[in-house]
CSV table of C-alpha atoms in Angstrom, one decimal:
chain,number,residue,atom,x,y,z
A,1486,UNK,CA,-26.9,6.2,2.6
A,1487,UNK,CA,-27.7,8.0,5.9
A,1488,UNK,CA,-25.2,10.2,7.7
A,1489,UNK,CA,-25.3,7.7,10.6
A,1490,UNK,CA,-24.4,4.8,8.3
A,1491,UNK,CA,-21.7,6.9,6.6
A,1492,UNK,CA,-20.3,7.8,10.0
A,1493,UNK,CA,-20.3,4.1,11.1
A,1494,UNK,CA,-18.5,3.0,7.9
A,1495,UNK,CA,-15.9,5.8,8.3
A,1496,UNK,CA,-15.3,4.7,11.9
A,1497,UNK,CA,-15.0,1.0,10.8
A,1498,UNK,CA,-12.6,2.0,8.0
A,1499,UNK,CA,-10.5,4.0,10.5
A,1500,UNK,CA,-10.3,1.1,12.9
A,1501,UNK,CA,-9.3,-1.3,10.2
A,1502,UNK,CA,-6.6,1.1,9.0
A,1503,UNK,CA,-5.2,1.4,12.6
A,1504,UNK,CA,-5.2,-2.4,13.0
A,1505,UNK,CA,-3.4,-2.9,9.7
A,1506,UNK,CA,-0.9,-0.2,10.5
A,1507,UNK,CA,0.0,-1.7,13.8
A,1508,UNK,CA,0.0,-5.2,12.5
A,1509,UNK,CA,2.4,-4.1,9.7
A,1510,UNK,CA,4.9,-2.9,12.2
A,1511,UNK,CA,4.6,-6.1,14.2
A,1512,UNK,CA,4.8,-8.4,11.1
A,1513,UNK,CA,7.8,-6.8,9.6
A,1514,UNK,CA,9.7,-6.7,12.9
A,1515,UNK,CA,8.7,-10.1,14.3
A,1516,UNK,CA,7.3,-12.1,11.4
A,1517,UNK,CA,4.1,-14.1,11.2
A,1518,UNK,CA,4.8,-16.2,14.3
A,1519,UNK,CA,5.6,-13.1,16.4
A,1520,UNK,CA,2.3,-11.4,15.6
A,1521,UNK,CA,-0.1,-12.2,18.5
A,1522,UNK,CA,-3.7,-11.0,18.4
A,1523,UNK,CA,-3.9,-10.4,22.1
A,1524,UNK,CA,-0.8,-8.2,22.1
A,1525,UNK,CA,-2.0,-6.4,19.0
A,1526,UNK,CA,-5.4,-5.6,20.7
A,1527,UNK,CA,-3.6,-4.4,23.8
A,1528,UNK,CA,-1.3,-2.1,21.8
A,1529,UNK,CA,-4.3,-0.7,20.0
A,1530,UNK,CA,-6.2,-0.1,23.2
A,1531,UNK,CA,-9.1,-2.4,22.2
A,1532,UNK,CA,-10.4,-5.8,23.3
A,1533,UNK,CA,-9.8,-8.9,21.3
A,1534,UNK,CA,-13.5,-9.1,20.8
A,1535,UNK,CA,-13.4,-5.7,19.0
A,1536,UNK,CA,-10.4,-6.7,17.0
A,1537,UNK,CA,-12.3,-9.8,15.8
A,1538,UNK,CA,-15.2,-7.6,14.7
A,1539,UNK,CA,-12.9,-6.2,12.0
A,1540,UNK,CA,-10.8,-9.3,11.2
A,1541,UNK,CA,-11.7,-13.0,11.5
A,1542,UNK,CA,-8.3,-13.9,12.7
A,1543,UNK,CA,-4.5,-13.4,12.4
A,1544,UNK,CA,-4.3,-14.7,8.9
A,1545,UNK,CA,-6.9,-12.1,7.7
A,1546,UNK,CA,-4.9,-9.3,9.4
A,1547,UNK,CA,-1.6,-10.4,7.8
A,1548,UNK,CA,-3.3,-10.9,4.4
A,1549,UNK,CA,-4.5,-7.2,4.6
A,1550,UNK,CA,-0.9,-6.2,5.4
A,1551,UNK,CA,0.4,-8.1,2.4
A,1552,UNK,CA,-2.3,-6.7,0.1
A,1553,UNK,CA,-1.5,-3.2,1.3
A,1554,UNK,CA,2.2,-3.7,0.6
A,1555,UNK,CA,1.6,-4.9,-3.0
A,1556,UNK,CA,-1.0,-2.2,-3.7
A,1557,UNK,CA,1.5,0.5,-2.5
A,1558,UNK,CA,4.2,-0.7,-4.9
A,1559,UNK,CA,1.7,-0.8,-7.8
A,1560,UNK,CA,0.5,2.7,-7.0
A,1561,UNK,CA,4.1,4.0,-6.9
A,1562,UNK,CA,4.7,2.5,-10.3
A,1563,UNK,CA,1.5,4.2,-11.7
A,1564,UNK,CA,2.5,7.5,-10.2
A,1565,UNK,CA,6.0,7.5,-11.7
A,1566,UNK,CA,4.8,6.3,-15.1
A,1567,UNK,CA,2.4,9.2,-15.2
A,1568,UNK,CA,5.1,11.7,-14.3
A,1569,UNK,CA,5.9,13.4,-17.7
A,1570,UNK,CA,8.8,15.5,-16.4
A,1571,UNK,CA,10.9,12.3,-15.9
A,1572,UNK,CA,12.6,10.3,-18.7
A,1573,UNK,CA,12.3,6.5,-18.8
A,1574,UNK,CA,15.5,5.8,-16.9
A,1575,UNK,CA,14.5,8.2,-14.1
A,1576,UNK,CA,11.1,6.6,-13.8
A,1577,UNK,CA,12.7,3.2,-13.6
A,1578,UNK,CA,15.3,4.3,-11.1
A,1579,UNK,CA,12.6,6.0,-9.0
A,1580,UNK,CA,10.6,2.8,-8.9
A,1581,UNK,CA,13.7,0.7,-8.1
A,1582,UNK,CA,14.5,3.0,-5.1
A,1583,UNK,CA,10.9,2.8,-3.7
A,1584,UNK,CA,10.8,-1.0,-4.2
A,1585,UNK,CA,14.2,-1.5,-2.5
A,1586,UNK,CA,13.3,0.7,0.4
A,1587,UNK,CA,10.1,-1.3,1.0
A,1588,UNK,CA,11.7,-4.7,0.4
A,1589,UNK,CA,14.4,-3.8,3.0
A,1590,UNK,CA,11.7,-4.6,5.6
A,1591,UNK,CA,11.1,-8.1,4.3
A,1592,UNK,CA,13.8,-10.2,5.9
A,1593,UNK,CA,14.5,-13.7,4.5
A,1594,UNK,CA,13.3,-15.2,7.9
A,1595,UNK,CA,9.9,-13.5,7.4
A,1596,UNK,CA,9.5,-15.3,4.1
A,1597,UNK,CA,10.6,-18.6,5.6
A,1598,UNK,CA,8.3,-18.1,8.5
A,1599,UNK,CA,5.3,-17.7,6.1
A,1600,UNK,CA,6.4,-20.7,4.1
A,1601,UNK,CA,6.5,-23.0,7.2
A,1602,UNK,CA,3.8,-21.5,9.5
A,1603,UNK,CA,1.3,-20.0,7.1
A,1604,UNK,CA,1.3,-21.8,3.7
A,1605,UNK,CA,-1.9,-20.1,2.6
A,1606,UNK,CA,-0.4,-16.7,3.2
A,1607,UNK,CA,2.7,-17.7,1.4
A,1608,UNK,CA,0.5,-18.6,-1.6
A,1609,UNK,CA,-1.0,-15.2,-1.3
A,1610,UNK,CA,2.4,-13.6,-1.6
A,1611,UNK,CA,3.0,-15.6,-4.8
A,1612,UNK,CA,-0.4,-14.6,-6.1
A,1613,UNK,CA,0.2,-10.9,-5.4
A,1614,UNK,CA,3.5,-11.0,-7.2
A,1615,UNK,CA,1.9,-12.8,-10.1
A,1616,UNK,CA,-0.8,-10.1,-10.3
A,1617,UNK,CA,1.4,-7.1,-9.9
A,1618,UNK,CA,4.9,-7.7,-11.4
A,1619,UNK,CA,3.7,-8.4,-14.9
A,1620,UNK,CA,1.5,-5.4,-14.7
A,1621,UNK,CA,4.2,-3.1,-13.4
A,1622,UNK,CA,7.0,-4.3,-15.7
A,1623,UNK,CA,4.8,-4.7,-18.7
A,1624,UNK,CA,4.0,-1.0,-18.3
A,1625,UNK,CA,7.6,-0.1,-17.9
A,1626,UNK,CA,8.6,-2.0,-21.0
A,1627,UNK,CA,5.8,-0.4,-23.1
A,1628,UNK,CA,6.9,3.0,-21.8
A,1629,UNK,CA,10.5,2.3,-22.8
A,1630,UNK,CA,9.4,1.2,-26.2
A,1631,UNK,CA,7.4,4.4,-26.8
A,1632,UNK,CA,10.5,6.5,-26.1
A,1633,UNK,CA,13.0,4.2,-27.9
A,1634,UNK,CA,14.8,3.0,-24.8
A,1635,UNK,CA,13.6,-0.6,-25.0
A,1636,UNK,CA,13.9,-2.7,-28.2
A,1637,UNK,CA,10.7,-2.7,-30.2
A,1638,UNK,CA,10.8,-6.4,-30.9
A,1639,UNK,CA,10.6,-7.3,-27.2
A,1640,UNK,CA,7.2,-8.7,-26.2
A,1641,UNK,CA,6.1,-6.9,-23.0
A,1642,UNK,CA,3.9,-9.8,-22.0
A,1643,UNK,CA,6.7,-12.4,-22.4
A,1644,UNK,CA,9.4,-10.3,-20.9
A,1645,UNK,CA,7.4,-9.4,-17.8
A,1646,UNK,CA,6.3,-13.0,-17.3
A,1647,UNK,CA,10.0,-14.0,-17.6
A,1648,UNK,CA,10.9,-11.5,-14.9
A,1649,UNK,CA,8.0,-12.7,-12.7
A,1650,UNK,CA,9.3,-16.3,-12.7
A,1651,UNK,CA,12.8,-15.2,-11.9
A,1652,UNK,CA,11.6,-13.2,-8.9
A,1653,UNK,CA,9.3,-16.0,-7.7
A,1654,UNK,CA,12.3,-18.3,-7.6
A,1655,UNK,CA,14.7,-15.8,-6.0
A,1656,UNK,CA,12.3,-14.4,-3.4
A,1657,UNK,CA,12.1,-17.6,-1.4
A,1658,UNK,CA,13.6,-17.7,2.1
A,1659,UNK,CA,15.8,-20.7,1.2
A,1660,UNK,CA,17.1,-19.2,-2.0
A,1661,UNK,CA,17.9,-15.9,-0.3
A,1662,UNK,CA,19.8,-17.7,2.4
A,1663,UNK,CA,21.8,-19.8,-0.1
A,1664,UNK,CA,22.7,-16.7,-2.1
A,1665,UNK,CA,23.5,-14.8,1.1
A,1666,UNK,CA,21.4,-11.9,-0.1
A,1667,UNK,CA,18.3,-9.9,0.8
A,1668,UNK,CA,15.0,-9.3,-1.0
A,1669,UNK,CA,16.0,-5.7,-1.9
A,1670,UNK,CA,19.5,-6.8,-3.2
A,1671,UNK,CA,18.0,-9.6,-5.2
A,1672,UNK,CA,15.4,-7.3,-6.7
A,1673,UNK,CA,18.1,-4.8,-7.8
A,1674,UNK,CA,20.4,-7.4,-9.3
A,1675,UNK,CA,17.5,-9.0,-11.1
A,1676,UNK,CA,16.4,-5.6,-12.4
A,1677,UNK,CA,19.9,-4.9,-13.8
A,1678,UNK,CA,20.2,-8.2,-15.5
A,1679,UNK,CA,16.7,-8.1,-16.8
A,1680,UNK,CA,16.8,-4.6,-18.4
A,1681,UNK,CA,20.4,-4.9,-19.6
A,1682,UNK,CA,19.1,-7.4,-22.3
A,1683,UNK,CA,16.1,-5.2,-23.3
A,1684,UNK,CA,17.6,-1.8,-23.9
A,1685,UNK,CA,18.5,0.0,-27.1
A,1686,UNK,CA,21.9,1.7,-27.3
A,1687,UNK,CA,20.2,5.0,-26.4
A,1688,UNK,CA,18.3,3.5,-23.5
A,1689,UNK,CA,21.4,1.8,-22.3
A,1690,UNK,CA,23.3,5.1,-22.2
A,1691,UNK,CA,20.6,6.7,-20.0
A,1692,UNK,CA,20.3,3.6,-17.9
A,1693,UNK,CA,24.1,3.4,-17.2
A,1694,UNK,CA,24.0,7.0,-16.0
A,1695,UNK,CA,21.5,6.2,-13.3
A,1696,UNK,CA,22.5,2.6,-12.6
A,1697,UNK,CA,26.3,2.7,-12.6
A,1698,UNK,CA,28.2,-0.5,-12.1
C-alpha cells in the first residue's frame, strides 16, 4: 500500500470517527428522530455530500454508534477480566459500574423511538445484545468458577443465555416505563438477582462486600 493510499485511508477513518462521535452525542441526547443529517453535517463543518461519502444515510450512522457502544462494553469486560490484581467480585463490580455509566445515557424514550421509527435498528440492538451479553457473562461465570466464587455445576452457556433473555425483555421502552425504571437500574437489579443464584458461599461473601443491599 502506497503512502498516499495510507494517508487517504487514515483521513477517511478520521472523518468517520468524527462523524460517529458527533452523531453519538446527538443520538443520546435527542434520539433517532432528533438526529438530522443536515444539522450533523453543519456541526461537523462539512457538506451533506461529504457526509454521504462516508455513510449512506442516517441509519448507517446510528448503526455505527450502536456498534461502537456495544464494542466498548465488550472491550471493558475483556480489560477487567485480564486484570490479575483484582478478585472476581472487583472485576464484576468494575464492569457493572462501567455498564451503568454508559447505560445512563440510554433513556427509555430513545429505545421507544427506535422501536417505532427505526425497526431495523431496533433489531440491530437486539442482535448486538445477543452477540455480546452471552460472551461477556459467559466469561465472567467461567472466571468465577475458576476461583471458586461461582458454583461449578452451573453451565456458563445456559446461565448467560438465561440472562440475555431477561435483559432483552427488560430493556424495552415499554417495559422500562411500566416498571418506572431506567436501563442502568434494570441492569443492576438484574445483575444482583442473576448472580445471587450462582455464587458459592465464599463468592457470596465477596459479592456482598461490593454489592451491599
